mmCIF file of C-alpha atoms in Angstrom:
data_model
loop_
_atom_site.group_PDB
_atom_site.id
_atom_site.type_symbol
_atom_site.label_atom_id
_atom_site.label_comp_id
_atom_site.label_asym_id
_atom_site.label_seq_id
_atom_site.Cartn_x
_atom_site.Cartn_y
_atom_site.Cartn_z
ATOM 1 C CA UNK A 283 86.278 144.422 117.184
ATOM 2 C CA UNK A 284 83.259 146.417 115.673
ATOM 3 C CA UNK A 285 80.379 146.012 113.363
ATOM 4 C CA UNK A 286 79.950 147.600 109.675
ATOM 5 C CA UNK A 287 77.764 150.352 111.508
ATOM 6 C CA UNK A 288 80.927 150.989 113.846
ATOM 7 C CA UNK A 289 79.137 150.338 117.223
ATOM 8 C CA UNK A 290 81.249 148.184 119.177
ATOM 9 C CA UNK A 291 80.558 144.742 119.171
ATOM 10 C CA UNK A 292 83.489 143.751 122.181
ATOM 11 C CA UNK A 293 86.349 145.420 123.805
ATOM 12 C CA UNK A 294 89.669 142.876 124.277
ATOM 13 C CA UNK A 295 92.745 144.114 126.256
ATOM 14 C CA UNK A 296 95.619 142.352 125.431
ATOM 15 C CA UNK A 297 97.752 144.657 127.830
ATOM 16 C CA UNK A 298 100.382 144.329 125.309
ATOM 17 C CA UNK A 299 100.696 146.623 121.517
ATOM 18 C CA UNK A 300 100.322 145.008 118.473
ATOM 19 C CA UNK A 301 102.588 144.915 115.669
ATOM 20 C CA UNK A 302 101.150 142.757 113.014
ATOM 21 C CA UNK A 303 97.532 143.372 111.031
ATOM 22 C CA UNK A 304 95.156 141.268 111.709
ATOM 23 C CA UNK A 305 93.409 137.797 109.999
ATOM 24 C CA UNK A 306 90.630 136.299 110.189
ATOM 25 C CA UNK A 307 89.747 132.606 108.782
ATOM 26 C CA UNK A 308 87.175 130.779 110.176
ATOM 27 C CA UNK A 309 85.503 132.938 113.124
ATOM 28 C CA UNK A 310 89.237 133.477 114.776
ATOM 29 C CA UNK A 311 90.743 136.410 114.606
ATOM 30 C CA UNK A 312 94.625 135.954 114.411
ATOM 31 C CA UNK A 313 97.111 138.778 115.493
ATOM 32 C CA UNK A 314 101.060 139.313 117.011
ATOM 33 C CA UNK A 315 102.062 141.342 119.687
ATOM 34 C CA UNK A 316 104.798 144.105 120.332
ATOM 35 C CA UNK A 317 106.659 141.435 122.130
ATOM 36 C CA UNK A 318 105.309 138.243 119.134
ATOM 37 C CA UNK A 319 102.872 136.822 121.430
ATOM 38 C CA UNK A 320 100.266 135.586 119.049
ATOM 39 C CA UNK A 321 96.790 135.344 119.738
ATOM 40 C CA UNK A 322 94.158 133.611 118.402
ATOM 41 C CA UNK A 323 90.687 135.220 119.449
ATOM 42 C CA UNK A 324 86.894 134.863 118.834
ATOM 43 C CA UNK A 325 85.864 136.838 116.085
ATOM 44 C CA UNK A 326 82.262 137.330 117.473
ATOM 45 C CA UNK A 327 83.027 137.174 121.571
ATOM 46 C CA UNK A 328 86.949 138.718 121.290
ATOM 47 C CA UNK A 329 87.136 135.950 123.839
ATOM 48 C CA UNK A 330 91.371 133.499 123.180
ATOM 49 C CA UNK A 331 91.279 130.223 122.040
ATOM 50 C CA UNK A 332 95.283 130.247 122.437
ATOM 51 C CA UNK A 333 98.055 131.916 122.857
ATOM 52 C CA UNK A 334 101.503 131.099 121.857
ATOM 53 C CA UNK A 335 104.661 132.990 124.040
ATOM 54 C CA UNK A 336 106.837 134.159 122.002
ATOM 55 C CA UNK A 337 110.536 135.676 122.533
ATOM 56 C CA UNK A 338 110.528 139.998 122.505
ATOM 57 C CA UNK A 339 113.017 141.591 121.264
ATOM 58 C CA UNK A 340 114.399 144.927 122.059
ATOM 59 C CA UNK A 341 115.008 146.228 118.343
ATOM 60 C CA UNK A 342 110.188 147.581 117.900
ATOM 61 C CA UNK A 343 111.274 150.243 115.167
ATOM 62 C CA UNK A 344 109.185 148.494 112.586
ATOM 63 C CA UNK A 345 106.007 145.540 112.246
ATOM 64 C CA UNK A 346 105.847 142.607 110.848
ATOM 65 C CA UNK A 347 104.320 140.425 108.254
ATOM 66 C CA UNK A 348 100.121 139.498 108.868
ATOM 67 C CA UNK A 349 100.488 135.738 110.186
ATOM 68 C CA UNK A 350 98.684 133.521 107.347
ATOM 69 C CA UNK A 351 95.920 130.817 107.502
ATOM 70 C CA UNK A 352 95.651 127.572 104.968
ATOM 71 C CA UNK A 353 95.252 123.432 105.667
ATOM 72 C CA UNK A 354 95.330 124.179 110.068
ATOM 73 C CA UNK A 355 98.265 125.647 109.432
ATOM 74 C CA UNK A 356 99.139 129.188 111.603
ATOM 75 C CA UNK A 357 101.950 130.884 109.308
ATOM 76 C CA UNK A 358 103.777 133.270 111.657
ATOM 77 C CA UNK A 359 106.598 136.220 110.621
ATOM 78 C CA UNK A 360 108.270 137.997 113.657
ATOM 79 C CA UNK A 361 110.803 140.467 114.620
ATOM 80 C CA UNK A 362 113.205 137.986 116.059
ATOM 81 C CA UNK A 363 114.048 136.784 112.284
ATOM 82 C CA UNK A 364 112.136 133.266 112.671
ATOM 83 C CA UNK A 365 108.171 132.474 111.129
ATOM 84 C CA UNK A 366 107.104 129.757 113.478
ATOM 85 C CA UNK A 367 104.732 127.486 111.654
ATOM 86 C CA UNK A 368 101.754 125.991 114.020
ATOM 87 C CA UNK A 369 98.882 123.958 114.725
ATOM 88 C CA UNK A 370 95.802 126.477 113.552
ATOM 89 C CA UNK A 371 93.167 124.468 116.270
ATOM 90 C CA UNK A 372 96.113 124.096 119.202
ATOM 91 C CA UNK A 373 98.556 126.624 118.590
ATOM 92 C CA UNK A 374 100.895 123.774 119.106
ATOM 93 C CA UNK A 375 104.449 124.419 117.167
ATOM 94 C CA UNK A 376 105.444 122.181 114.030
ATOM 95 C CA UNK A 377 108.019 123.247 112.533
ATOM 96 C CA UNK A 378 110.369 126.560 112.756
ATOM 97 C CA UNK A 379 112.833 128.304 110.467
ATOM 98 C CA UNK A 380 115.095 130.896 110.846
ATOM 99 C CA UNK A 381 115.133 134.154 107.612
ATOM 100 C CA UNK A 382 117.746 136.326 109.471
ATOM 101 C CA UNK A 383 121.353 136.239 108.317
ATOM 102 C CA UNK A 384 124.013 138.747 109.408
ATOM 103 C CA UNK A 385 125.440 140.243 106.723
ATOM 104 C CA UNK A 386 126.578 144.033 106.522
ATOM 105 C CA UNK A 387 127.231 146.289 108.839
ATOM 106 C CA UNK A 388 124.295 148.446 108.283
ATOM 107 C CA UNK A 389 121.545 148.381 111.486
ATOM 108 C CA UNK A 390 118.516 148.770 109.292
ATOM 109 C CA UNK A 391 119.271 146.155 107.032
ATOM 110 C CA UNK A 392 120.938 144.098 109.581
ATOM 111 C CA UNK A 393 117.236 144.458 111.400
ATOM 112 C CA UNK A 394 116.028 140.903 111.622
ATOM 113 C CA UNK A 395 112.310 141.894 111.279
ATOM 114 C CA UNK A 396 110.246 139.923 108.036
ATOM 115 C CA UNK A 397 108.277 142.341 107.149
ATOM 116 C CA UNK A 398 107.024 140.497 104.708
ATOM 117 C CA UNK A 399 103.126 138.318 104.582
ATOM 118 C CA UNK A 400 103.721 134.663 103.959
ATOM 119 C CA UNK A 401 102.034 134.062 101.169
ATOM 120 C CA UNK A 402 100.610 130.195 100.671
ATOM 121 C CA UNK A 403 100.217 128.167 97.274
ATOM 122 C CA UNK A 404 98.318 124.822 97.877
ATOM 123 C CA UNK A 405 101.374 123.229 99.999
ATOM 124 C CA UNK A 406 103.463 125.722 99.634
ATOM 125 C CA UNK A 407 104.723 128.331 101.669
ATOM 126 C CA UNK A 408 106.860 131.184 100.389
ATOM 127 C CA UNK A 409 108.926 133.384 102.820
ATOM 128 C CA UNK A 410 110.767 136.270 102.321
ATOM 129 C CA UNK A 411 113.224 137.283 105.250
ATOM 130 C CA UNK A 412 114.431 141.276 105.279
ATOM 131 C CA UNK A 413 117.967 140.706 106.728
ATOM 132 C CA UNK A 414 118.964 137.607 104.265
ATOM 133 C CA UNK A 415 117.023 134.433 103.511
ATOM 134 C CA UNK A 416 113.463 134.198 101.715
ATOM 135 C CA UNK A 417 112.386 130.800 99.881
ATOM 136 C CA UNK A 418 109.833 128.188 99.095
ATOM 137 C CA UNK A 419 108.523 125.761 101.973
ATOM 138 C CA UNK A 420 106.746 122.641 102.172
ATOM 139 C CA UNK A 421 103.706 123.468 104.220
ATOM 140 C CA UNK A 422 103.399 120.329 106.345
ATOM 141 C CA UNK A 423 107.253 119.144 106.587
ATOM 142 C CA UNK A 424 108.601 123.121 106.712
ATOM 143 C CA UNK A 425 111.584 120.890 103.750
ATOM 144 C CA UNK A 426 112.722 124.043 102.071
ATOM 145 C CA UNK A 427 112.058 123.298 98.047
ATOM 146 C CA UNK A 428 114.520 126.351 97.242
ATOM 147 C CA UNK A 429 116.168 129.591 99.970
ATOM 148 C CA UNK A 430 117.902 132.514 98.166
ATOM 149 C CA UNK A 431 120.018 134.879 99.572
ATOM 150 C CA UNK A 432 118.292 138.706 99.333
ATOM 151 C CA UNK A 433 116.556 140.751 101.503
ATOM 152 C CA UNK A 434 113.265 141.553 101.251
ATOM 153 C CA UNK A 435 110.973 144.194 103.214
ATOM 154 C CA UNK A 436 107.401 143.714 101.828
#
């Protein structure tokens, strides 16, 4: 991490490549690795607070959306077509939703990657899958408010 002058504040080797953009919220840095692991680091020191082990995939052609944080929940898009919703303090899985549906014979359109970042408004999280399903979900319970079958990549 660097300061506004470009000077190094801390350096952390995660022994992996990163796949998502970073989200800095309440002094914590949230970032997803190539193998879909979510790392939560202290923004001032780089010390690991917790890590959620993801499911690795063999497709590594694109990035994924940036994790979203609200109401002590982390919404984590993955390359498996699944969105994980975790407790922001502990990293415990609260609920998940699969947005990938094999629909075509086109390998690009059928990639399960979730490249759109989750959007949170009040108690609703909006999720968009790259190959099949998108919708609005209750942030606390994961109950779908509505779902749509369409392809979205951003």
